JSON list of N, CA and C in Angstrom, two decimals:
[
{"chain": "L", "resi": 1, "resn": "ILE", "atom": "N", "xyz": [143.01, -82.83, 3.04]},
{"chain": "L", "resi": 1, "resn": "ILE", "atom": "CA", "xyz": [144.22, -83.42, 2.22]},
{"chain": "L", "resi": 1, "resn": "ILE", "atom": "C", "xyz": [143.48, -84.92, 2.31]},
{"chain": "L", "resi": 2, "resn": "SER", "atom": "N", "xyz": [143.85, -85.51, 0.91]},
{"chain": "L", "resi": 2, "resn": "SER", "atom": "CA", "xyz": [143.39, -86.86, 0.70]},
{"chain": "L", "resi": 2, "resn": "SER", "atom": "C", "xyz": [144.31, -87.82, 1.47]},
{"chain": "L", "resi": 3, "resn": "THR", "atom": "N", "xyz": [143.88, -88.96, 1.52]},
{"chain": "L", "resi": 3, "resn": "THR", "atom": "CA", "xyz": [144.76, -90.05, 2.36]},
{"chain": "L", "resi": 3, "resn": "THR", "atom": "C", "xyz": [146.11, -90.18, 1.53]},
{"chain": "L", "resi": 4, "resn": "MET", "atom": "N", "xyz": [146.12, -90.32, 0.26]},
{"chain": "L", "resi": 4, "resn": "MET", "atom": "CA", "xyz": [147.19, -90.44, -0.53]},
{"chain": "L", "resi": 4, "resn": "MET", "atom": "C", "xyz": [148.09, -89.25, -0.55]},
{"chain": "L", "resi": 5, "resn": "GLY", "atom": "N", "xyz": [147.58, -87.99, -0.36]},
{"chain": "L", "resi": 5, "resn": "GLY", "atom": "CA", "xyz": [148.03, -86.67, -0.31]},
{"chain": "L", "resi": 5, "resn": "GLY", "atom": "C", "xyz": [149.02, -86.70, 1.03]},
{"chain": "L", "resi": 6, "resn": "PHE", "atom": "N", "xyz": [148.31, -87.16, 1.97]},
{"chain": "L", "resi": 6, "resn": "PHE", "atom": "CA", "xyz": [148.88, -87.15, 3.41]},
{"chain": "L", "resi": 6, "resn": "PHE", "atom": "C", "xyz": [149.87, -88.09, 3.28]},
{"chain": "L", "resi": 7, "resn": "PHE", "atom": "N", "xyz": [149.83, -89.15, 2.79]},
{"chain": "L", "resi": 7, "resn": "PHE", "atom": "CA", "xyz": [151.17, -90.26, 2.66]},
{"chain": "L", "resi": 7, "resn": "PHE", "atom": "C", "xyz": [152.17, -89.69, 2.00]},
{"chain": "L", "resi": 8, "resn": "LEU", "atom": "N", "xyz": [151.82, -89.22, 1.03]},
{"chain": "L", "resi": 8, "resn": "LEU", "atom": "CA", "xyz": [152.93, -88.48, -0.05]},
{"chain": "L", "resi": 8, "resn": "LEU", "atom": "C", "xyz": [153.73, -87.54, 0.88]},
{"chain": "L", "resi": 9, "resn": "GLU", "atom": "N", "xyz": [152.94, -86.68, 1.36]},
{"chain": "L", "resi": 9, "resn": "GLU", "atom": "CA", "xyz": [153.58, -85.69, 2.17]},
{"chain": "L", "resi": 9, "resn": "GLU", "atom": "C", "xyz": [154.56, -85.99, 3.31]},
{"chain": "L", "resi": 10, "resn": "ILE", "atom": "N", "xyz": [154.02, -87.02, 4.04]},
{"chain": "L", "resi": 10, "resn": "ILE", "atom": "CA", "xyz": [154.82, -87.74, 5.14]},
{"chain": "L", "resi": 10, "resn": "ILE", "atom": "C", "xyz": [155.93, -88.28, 4.40]},
{"chain": "L", "resi": 11, "resn": "LEU", "atom": "N", "xyz": [155.94, -89.17, 3.48]},
{"chain": "L", "resi": 11, "resn": "LEU", "atom": "CA", "xyz": [156.96, -89.78, 2.71]},
{"chain": "L", "resi": 11, "resn": "LEU", "atom": "C", "xyz": [158.08, -89.06, 2.50]},
{"chain": "L", "resi": 12, "resn": "ASP", "atom": "N", "xyz": [157.66, -87.58, 1.84]},
{"chain": "L", "resi": 12, "resn": "ASP", "atom": "CA", "xyz": [158.62, -86.59, 1.20]},
{"chain": "L", "resi": 12, "resn": "ASP", "atom": "C", "xyz": [159.21, -86.01, 2.64]},
{"chain": "L", "resi": 13, "resn": "GLU", "atom": "N", "xyz": [158.40, -85.61, 3.62]},
{"chain": "L", "resi": 13, "resn": "GLU", "atom": "CA", "xyz": [159.22, -85.03, 4.79]},
{"chain": "L", "resi": 13, "resn": "GLU", "atom": "C", "xyz": [160.12, -85.98, 5.55]},
{"chain": "L", "resi": 14, "resn": "LEU", "atom": "N", "xyz": [159.77, -87.12, 5.75]},
{"chain": "L", "resi": 14, "resn": "LEU", "atom": "CA", "xyz": [160.41, -87.92, 6.64]},
{"chain": "L", "resi": 14, "resn": "LEU", "atom": "C", "xyz": [161.54, -89.01, 5.89]},
{"chain": "L", "resi": 15, "resn": "THR", "atom": "N", "xyz": [161.44, -88.97, 4.64]},
{"chain": "L", "resi": 15, "resn": "THR", "atom": "CA", "xyz": [162.42, -89.83, 3.94]},
{"chain": "L", "resi": 15, "resn": "THR", "atom": "C", "xyz": [163.20, -89.15, 2.81]},
{"chain": "L", "resi": 16, "resn": "LEU", "atom": "N", "xyz": [162.55, -88.68, 1.77]},
{"chain": "L", "resi": 16, "resn": "LEU", "atom": "CA", "xyz": [163.25, -87.89, 0.51]},
{"chain": "L", "resi": 16, "resn": "LEU", "atom": "C", "xyz": [163.82, -86.71, 0.92]},
{"chain": "L", "resi": 17, "resn": "ASP", "atom": "N", "xyz": [163.15, -85.87, 1.91]},
{"chain": "L", "resi": 17, "resn": "ASP", "atom": "CA", "xyz": [164.00, -84.62, 2.23]},
{"chain": "L", "resi": 17, "resn": "ASP", "atom": "C", "xyz": [165.14, -84.68, 3.24]},
{"chain": "L", "resi": 18, "resn": "MET", "atom": "N", "xyz": [165.36, -85.90, 3.64]},
{"chain": "L", "resi": 18, "resn": "MET", "atom": "CA", "xyz": [166.44, -86.24, 4.72]},
{"chain": "L", "resi": 18, "resn": "MET", "atom": "C", "xyz": [167.84, -87.08, 4.20]},
{"chain": "L", "resi": 19, "resn": "TYR", "atom": "N", "xyz": [167.85, -87.23, 2.78]},
{"chain": "L", "resi": 19, "resn": "TYR", "atom": "CA", "xyz": [168.84, -87.97, 2.19]},
{"chain": "L", "resi": 19, "resn": "TYR", "atom": "C", "xyz": [169.43, -87.16, 1.09]},
{"chain": "L", "resi": 20, "resn": "LEU", "atom": "N", "xyz": [170.63, -87.44, 0.92]},
{"chain": "L", "resi": 20, "resn": "LEU", "atom": "CA", "xyz": [171.24, -87.10, -0.36]},
{"chain": "L", "resi": 20, "resn": "LEU", "atom": "C", "xyz": [171.42, -88.50, -1.17]},
{"chain": "L", "resi": 21, "resn": "PHE", "atom": "N", "xyz": [170.87, -88.90, -2.00]},
{"chain": "L", "resi": 21, "resn": "PHE", "atom": "CA", "xyz": [170.71, -90.19, -2.55]},
{"chain": "L", "resi": 21, "resn": "PHE", "atom": "C", "xyz": [171.97, -90.20, -3.74]},
{"chain": "L", "resi": 22, "resn": "ALA", "atom": "N", "xyz": [172.71, -91.32, -3.63]},
{"chain": "L", "resi": 22, "resn": "ALA", "atom": "CA", "xyz": [173.64, -91.65, -4.63]},
{"chain": "L", "resi": 22, "resn": "ALA", "atom": "C", "xyz": [173.07, -92.06, -5.98]},
{"chain": "L", "resi": 23, "resn": "ASN", "atom": "N", "xyz": [172.10, -92.63, -6.02]},
{"chain": "L", "resi": 23, "resn": "ASN", "atom": "CA", "xyz": [171.42, -93.14, -7.37]},
{"chain": "L", "resi": 23, "resn": "ASN", "atom": "C", "xyz": [170.08, -93.71, -7.03]},
{"chain": "L", "resi": 24, "resn": "ILE", "atom": "N", "xyz": [169.37, -94.07, -8.01]},
{"chain": "L", "resi": 24, "resn": "ILE", "atom": "CA", "xyz": [168.06, -94.33, -8.12]},
{"chain": "L", "resi": 24, "resn": "ILE", "atom": "C", "xyz": [167.69, -95.66, -7.40]},
{"chain": "L", "resi": 25, "resn": "ASP", "atom": "N", "xyz": [168.68, -96.39, -7.36]},
{"chain": "L", "resi": 25, "resn": "ASP", "atom": "CA", "xyz": [168.44, -97.90, -6.68]},
{"chain": "L", "resi": 25, "resn": "ASP", "atom": "C", "xyz": [168.59, -97.47, -4.99]},
{"chain": "L", "resi": 26, "resn": "GLU", "atom": "N", "xyz": [169.45, -96.58, -4.50]},
{"chain": "L", "resi": 26, "resn": "GLU", "atom": "CA", "xyz": [169.23, -95.97, -3.16]},
{"chain": "L", "resi": 26, "resn": "GLU", "atom": "C", "xyz": [167.87, -95.37, -2.78]},
{"chain": "L", "resi": 27, "resn": "VAL", "atom": "N", "xyz": [167.48, -94.58, -3.68]},
{"chain": "L", "resi": 27, "resn": "VAL", "atom": "CA", "xyz": [165.96, -94.09, -3.61]},
{"chain": "L", "resi": 27, "resn": "VAL", "atom": "C", "xyz": [165.06, -94.94, -3.26]},
{"chain": "L", "resi": 28, "resn": "GLN", "atom": "N", "xyz": [165.04, -96.07, -4.27]},
{"chain": "L", "resi": 28, "resn": "GLN", "atom": "CA", "xyz": [164.10, -97.19, -4.31]},
{"chain": "L", "resi": 28, "resn": "GLN", "atom": "C", "xyz": [164.16, -97.87, -2.79]},
{"chain": "L", "resi": 29, "resn": "GLN", "atom": "N", "xyz": [165.43, -98.05, -2.46]},
{"chain": "L", "resi": 29, "resn": "GLN", "atom": "CA", "xyz": [165.80, -99.00, -1.29]},
{"chain": "L", "resi": 29, "resn": "GLN", "atom": "C", "xyz": [165.29, -98.33, -0.07]},
{"chain": "L", "resi": 30, "resn": "ILE", "atom": "N", "xyz": [165.64, -97.29, 0.27]},
{"chain": "L", "resi": 30, "resn": "ILE", "atom": "CA", "xyz": [165.25, -96.33, 1.42]},
{"chain": "L", "resi": 30, "resn": "ILE", "atom": "C", "xyz": [163.69, -96.19, 1.43]},
{"chain": "L", "resi": 31, "resn": "THR", "atom": "N", "xyz": [162.93, -95.93, 0.08]},
{"chain": "L", "resi": 31, "resn": "THR", "atom": "CA", "xyz": [161.53, -95.75, 0.03]},
{"chain": "L", "resi": 31, "resn": "THR", "atom": "C", "xyz": [161.01, -96.98, 0.51]},
{"chain": "L", "resi": 32, "resn": "ASP", "atom": "N", "xyz": [161.34, -98.11, -0.08]},
{"chain": "L", "resi": 32, "resn": "ASP", "atom": "CA", "xyz": [160.75, -99.52, 0.19]},
{"chain": "L", "resi": 32, "resn": "ASP", "atom": "C", "xyz": [160.68, -99.62, 1.77]},
{"chain": "L", "resi": 33, "resn": "GLN", "atom": "N", "xyz": [161.95, -99.23, 2.56]},
{"chain": "L", "resi": 33, "resn": "GLN", "atom": "CA", "xyz": [162.00, -99.53, 3.62]},
{"chain": "L", "resi": 33, "resn": "GLN", "atom": "C", "xyz": [161.02, -98.76, 4.74]},
{"chain": "L", "resi": 34, "resn": "TRP", "atom": "N", "xyz": [161.05, -97.60, 4.18]},
{"chain": "L", "resi": 34, "resn": "TRP", "atom": "CA", "xyz": [159.85, -96.49, 4.96]},
{"chain": "L", "resi": 34, "resn": "TRP", "atom": "C", "xyz": [158.53, -97.00, 4.61]},
{"chain": "L", "resi": 35, "resn": "ILE", "atom": "N", "xyz": [158.29, -97.45, 3.45]},
{"chain": "L", "resi": 35, "resn": "ILE", "atom": "CA", "xyz": [156.86, -97.82, 3.25]},
{"chain": "L", "resi": 35, "resn": "ILE", "atom": "C", "xyz": [156.52, -99.16, 4.05]},
{"chain": "L", "resi": 36, "resn": "HIS", "atom": "N", "xyz": [157.67, -100.01, 4.26]},
{"chain": "L", "resi": 36, "resn": "HIS", "atom": "CA", "xyz": [157.44, -101.10, 4.85]},
{"chain": "L", "resi": 36, "resn": "HIS", "atom": "C", "xyz": [157.12, -100.73, 6.68]},
{"chain": "L", "resi": 37, "resn": "GLU", "atom": "N", "xyz": [157.80, -99.88, 7.09]},
{"chain": "L", "resi": 37, "resn": "GLU", "atom": "CA", "xyz": [157.80, -99.25, 8.51]},
{"chain": "L", "resi": 37, "resn": "GLU", "atom": "C", "xyz": [156.64, -98.62, 8.64]},
{"chain": "L", "resi": 38, "resn": "TYR", "atom": "N", "xyz": [156.03, -97.85, 7.67]},
{"chain": "L", "resi": 38, "resn": "TYR", "atom": "CA", "xyz": [154.67, -97.23, 7.61]},
{"chain": "L", "resi": 38, "resn": "TYR", "atom": "C", "xyz": [153.62, -98.04, 7.76]},
{"chain": "L", "resi": 39, "resn": "ASN", "atom": "N", "xyz": [153.62, -99.11, 7.21]},
{"chain": "L", "resi": 39, "resn": "ASN", "atom": "CA", "xyz": [152.46, -100.26, 6.88]},
{"chain": "L", "resi": 39, "resn": "ASN", "atom": "C", "xyz": [152.59, -101.18, 8.14]},
{"chain": "L", "resi": 40, "resn": "THR", "atom": "N", "xyz": [153.77, -101.31, 8.71]},
{"chain": "L", "resi": 40, "resn": "THR", "atom": "CA", "xyz": [153.72, -102.57, 9.56]},
{"chain": "L", "resi": 40, "resn": "THR", "atom": "C", "xyz": [153.98, -102.07, 11.25]},
{"chain": "L", "resi": 41, "resn": "HIS", "atom": "N", "xyz": [154.51, -100.86, 11.40]},
{"chain": "L", "resi": 41, "resn": "HIS", "atom": "CA", "xyz": [155.02, -100.46, 12.61]},
{"chain": "L", "resi": 41, "resn": "HIS", "atom": "C", "xyz": [154.50, -99.12, 13.22]},
{"chain": "L", "resi": 42, "resn": "ARG", "atom": "N", "xyz": [153.84, -98.47, 12.19]},
{"chain": "L", "resi": 42, "resn": "ARG", "atom": "CA", "xyz": [153.29, -97.03, 12.61]},
{"chain": "L", "resi": 42, "resn": "ARG", "atom": "C", "xyz": [151.78, -96.88, 12.79]},
{"chain": "L", "resi": 43, "resn": "PRO", "atom": "N", "xyz": [151.31, -97.03, 14.03]},
{"chain": "L", "resi": 43, "resn": "PRO", "atom": "CA", "xyz": [149.79, -96.95, 14.26]},
{"chain": "L", "resi": 43, "resn": "PRO", "atom": "C", "xyz": [149.02, -95.59, 13.42]},
{"chain": "L", "resi": 44, "resn": "HIS", "atom": "N", "xyz": [147.86, -95.70, 13.02]},
{"chain": "L", "resi": 44, "resn": "HIS", "atom": "CA", "xyz": [147.26, -94.69, 12.29]},
{"chain": "L", "resi": 44, "resn": "HIS", "atom": "C", "xyz": [146.10, -94.25, 13.09]},
{"chain": "L", "resi": 45, "resn": "HIS", "atom": "N", "xyz": [145.72, -93.05, 13.34]},
{"chain": "L", "resi": 45, "resn": "HIS", "atom": "CA", "xyz": [144.72, -92.80, 14.18]},
{"chain": "L", "resi": 45, "resn": "HIS", "atom": "C", "xyz": [143.30, -93.25, 13.39]},
{"chain": "L", "resi": 46, "resn": "SER", "atom": "N", "xyz": [143.15, -92.85, 11.98]},
{"chain": "L", "resi": 46, "resn": "SER", "atom": "CA", "xyz": [141.93, -93.24, 11.19]},
{"chain": "L", "resi": 46, "resn": "SER", "atom": "C", "xyz": [141.93, -94.78, 11.13]},
{"chain": "L", "resi": 47, "resn": "LEU", "atom": "N", "xyz": [142.75, -95.44, 11.65]},
{"chain": "L", "resi": 47, "resn": "LEU", "atom": "CA", "xyz": [142.47, -97.14, 11.69]},
{"chain": "L", "resi": 47, "resn": "LEU", "atom": "C", "xyz": [142.45, -97.56, 13.07]},
{"chain": "L", "resi": 48, "resn": "GLY", "atom": "N", "xyz": [142.02, -96.71, 13.86]},
{"chain": "L", "resi": 48, "resn": "GLY", "atom": "CA", "xyz": [141.74, -97.06, 15.25]},
{"chain": "L", "resi": 48, "resn": "GLY", "atom": "C", "xyz": [143.10, -97.41, 16.06]},
{"chain": "L", "resi": 49, "resn": "ASN", "atom": "N", "xyz": [144.09, -96.63, 15.60]},
{"chain": "L", "resi": 49, "resn": "ASN", "atom": "CA", "xyz": [145.55, -96.79, 16.16]},
{"chain": "L", "resi": 49, "resn": "ASN", "atom": "C", "xyz": [146.24, -98.34, 15.87]},
{"chain": "L", "resi": 50, "resn": "LEU", "atom": "N", "xyz": [145.61, -98.64, 14.83]},
{"chain": "L", "resi": 50, "resn": "LEU", "atom": "CA", "xyz": [146.24, -99.89, 14.26]},
{"chain": "L", "resi": 50, "resn": "LEU", "atom": "C", "xyz": [147.24, -99.60, 13.38]},
{"chain": "L", "resi": 51, "resn": "THR", "atom": "N", "xyz": [148.22, -100.39, 12.87]},
{"chain": "L", "resi": 51, "resn": "THR", "atom": "CA", "xyz": [149.14, -100.33, 11.78]},
{"chain": "L", "resi": 51, "resn": "THR", "atom": "C", "xyz": [148.12, -100.73, 10.45]},
{"chain": "L", "resi": 52, "resn": "PRO", "atom": "N", "xyz": [148.37, -100.25, 9.39]},
{"chain": "L", "resi": 52, "resn": "PRO", "atom": "CA", "xyz": [147.85, -100.79, 8.10]},
{"chain": "L", "resi": 52, "resn": "PRO", "atom": "C", "xyz": [147.66, -102.40, 8.18]},
{"chain": "L", "resi": 53, "resn": "ARG", "atom": "N", "xyz": [148.95, -102.97, 8.52]},
{"chain": "L", "resi": 53, "resn": "ARG", "atom": "CA", "xyz": [148.83, -104.59, 8.41]},
{"chain": "L", "resi": 53, "resn": "ARG", "atom": "C", "xyz": [147.97, -105.03, 9.40]},
{"chain": "L", "resi": 54, "resn": "GLU", "atom": "N", "xyz": [147.91, -104.50, 10.80]},
{"chain": "L", "resi": 54, "resn": "GLU", "atom": "CA", "xyz": [146.94, -105.08, 11.68]},
{"chain": "L", "resi": 54, "resn": "GLU", "atom": "C", "xyz": [145.45, -104.87, 11.17]},
{"chain": "L", "resi": 55, "resn": "TYR", "atom": "N", "xyz": [145.36, -103.79, 10.70]},
{"chain": "L", "resi": 55, "resn": "TYR", "atom": "CA", "xyz": [143.83, -103.50, 10.21]},
{"chain": "L", "resi": 55, "resn": "TYR", "atom": "C", "xyz": [143.45, -104.43, 8.99]},
{"chain": "L", "resi": 56, "resn": "GLN", "atom": "N", "xyz": [144.51, -104.61, 8.22]},
{"chain": "L", "resi": 56, "resn": "GLN", "atom": "CA", "xyz": [144.02, -105.55, 6.99]},
{"chain": "L", "resi": 56, "resn": "GLN", "atom": "C", "xyz": [143.92, -106.99, 7.46]},
{"chain": "L", "resi": 57, "resn": "ASN", "atom": "N", "xyz": [144.61, -107.25, 8.66]},
{"chain": "L", "resi": 57, "resn": "ASN", "atom": "CA", "xyz": [144.41, -108.66, 9.24]},
{"chain": "L", "resi": 57, "resn": "ASN", "atom": "C", "xyz": [143.10, -108.71, 9.83]},
{"chain": "L", "resi": 58, "resn": "SER", "atom": "N", "xyz": [142.74, -107.77, 10.37]},
{"chain": "L", "resi": 58, "resn": "SER", "atom": "CA", "xyz": [141.77, -107.76, 11.65]},
{"chain": "L", "resi": 58, "resn": "SER", "atom": "C", "xyz": [140.34, -107.46, 10.95]},
{"chain": "L", "resi": 59, "resn": "ASN", "atom": "N", "xyz": [140.18, -106.79, 9.90]},
{"chain": "L", "resi": 59, "resn": "ASN", "atom": "CA", "xyz": [139.05, -106.25, 9.38]},
{"chain": "L", "resi": 59, "resn": "ASN", "atom": "C", "xyz": [138.51, -106.61, 8.21]},
{"chain": "L", "resi": 60, "resn": "TYR", "atom": "N", "xyz": [139.28, -106.82, 7.18]},
{"chain": "L", "resi": 60, "resn": "TYR", "atom": "CA", "xyz": [138.89, -107.24, 5.90]},
{"chain": "L", "resi": 60, "resn": "TYR", "atom": "C", "xyz": [139.97, -107.94, 5.12]},
{"chain": "L", "resi": 61, "resn": "VAL", "atom": "N", "xyz": [139.56, -108.52, 3.88]},
{"chain": "L", "resi": 61, "resn": "VAL", "atom": "CA", "xyz": [140.63, -108.96, 3.07]},
{"chain": "L", "resi": 61, "resn": "VAL", "atom": "C", "xyz": [140.88, -107.89, 1.91]},
{"chain": "L", "resi": 62, "resn": "SER", "atom": "N", "xyz": [141.91, -107.46, 1.81]},
{"chain": "L", "resi": 62, "resn": "SER", "atom": "CA", "xyz": [142.25, -106.31, 0.96]},
{"chain": "L", "resi": 62, "resn": "SER", "atom": "C", "xyz": [142.56, -107.10, -0.67]},
{"chain": "L", "resi": 63, "resn": "THR", "atom": "N", "xyz": [142.30, -105.98, -1.40]},
{"chain": "L", "resi": 63, "resn": "THR", "atom": "CA", "xyz": [142.46, -106.39, -2.90]},
{"chain": "L", "resi": 63, "resn": "THR", "atom": "C", "xyz": [143.98, -105.94, -3.38]},
{"chain": "L", "resi": 64, "resn": "PHE", "atom": "N", "xyz": [144.76, -105.50, -2.46]},
{"chain": "L", "resi": 64, "resn": "PHE", "atom": "CA", "xyz": [145.80, -104.91, -2.46]},
{"chain": "L", "resi": 64, "resn": "PHE", "atom": "C", "xyz": [147.24, -105.54, -1.64]},
{"chain": "L", "resi": 65, "resn": "GLU", "atom": "N", "xyz": [148.22, -105.35, -1.85]},
{"chain": "L", "resi": 65, "resn": "GLU", "atom": "CA", "xyz": [149.45, -106.07, -1.22]},
{"chain": "L", "resi": 65, "resn": "GLU", "atom": "C", "xyz": [150.04, -104.96, -0.32]},
{"chain": "L", "resi": 66, "resn": "LEU", "atom": "N", "xyz": [150.18, -105.16, 0.99]},
{"chain": "L", "resi": 66, "resn": "LEU", "atom": "CA", "xyz": [151.17, -104.21, 1.83]},
{"chain": "L", "resi": 66, "resn": "LEU", "atom": "C", "xyz": [152.52, -104.57, 1.63]},
{"chain": "L", "resi": 67, "resn": "TYR", "atom": "N", "xyz": [153.37, -103.79, 1.54]},
{"chain": "L", "resi": 67, "resn": "TYR", "atom": "CA", "xyz": [154.90, -104.11, 1.73]},
{"chain": "L", "resi": 67, "resn": "TYR", "atom": "C", "xyz": [155.23, -104.07, 2.89]}
]
């Protein structure tokens, strides 16, 4: 499974499948919160048990922005 596929699978299982959303704005808000948590608080084995933010700050300058 690709990195993006893995990310989307986790997003689906831990966010989208857990809620009944009232509207698209609520979907966006909860998804944004989850992505922030994923990038700043959740260590990743493939990144040496760093969060993506920690990895980005310690190893290279990224061409994309983490939320």
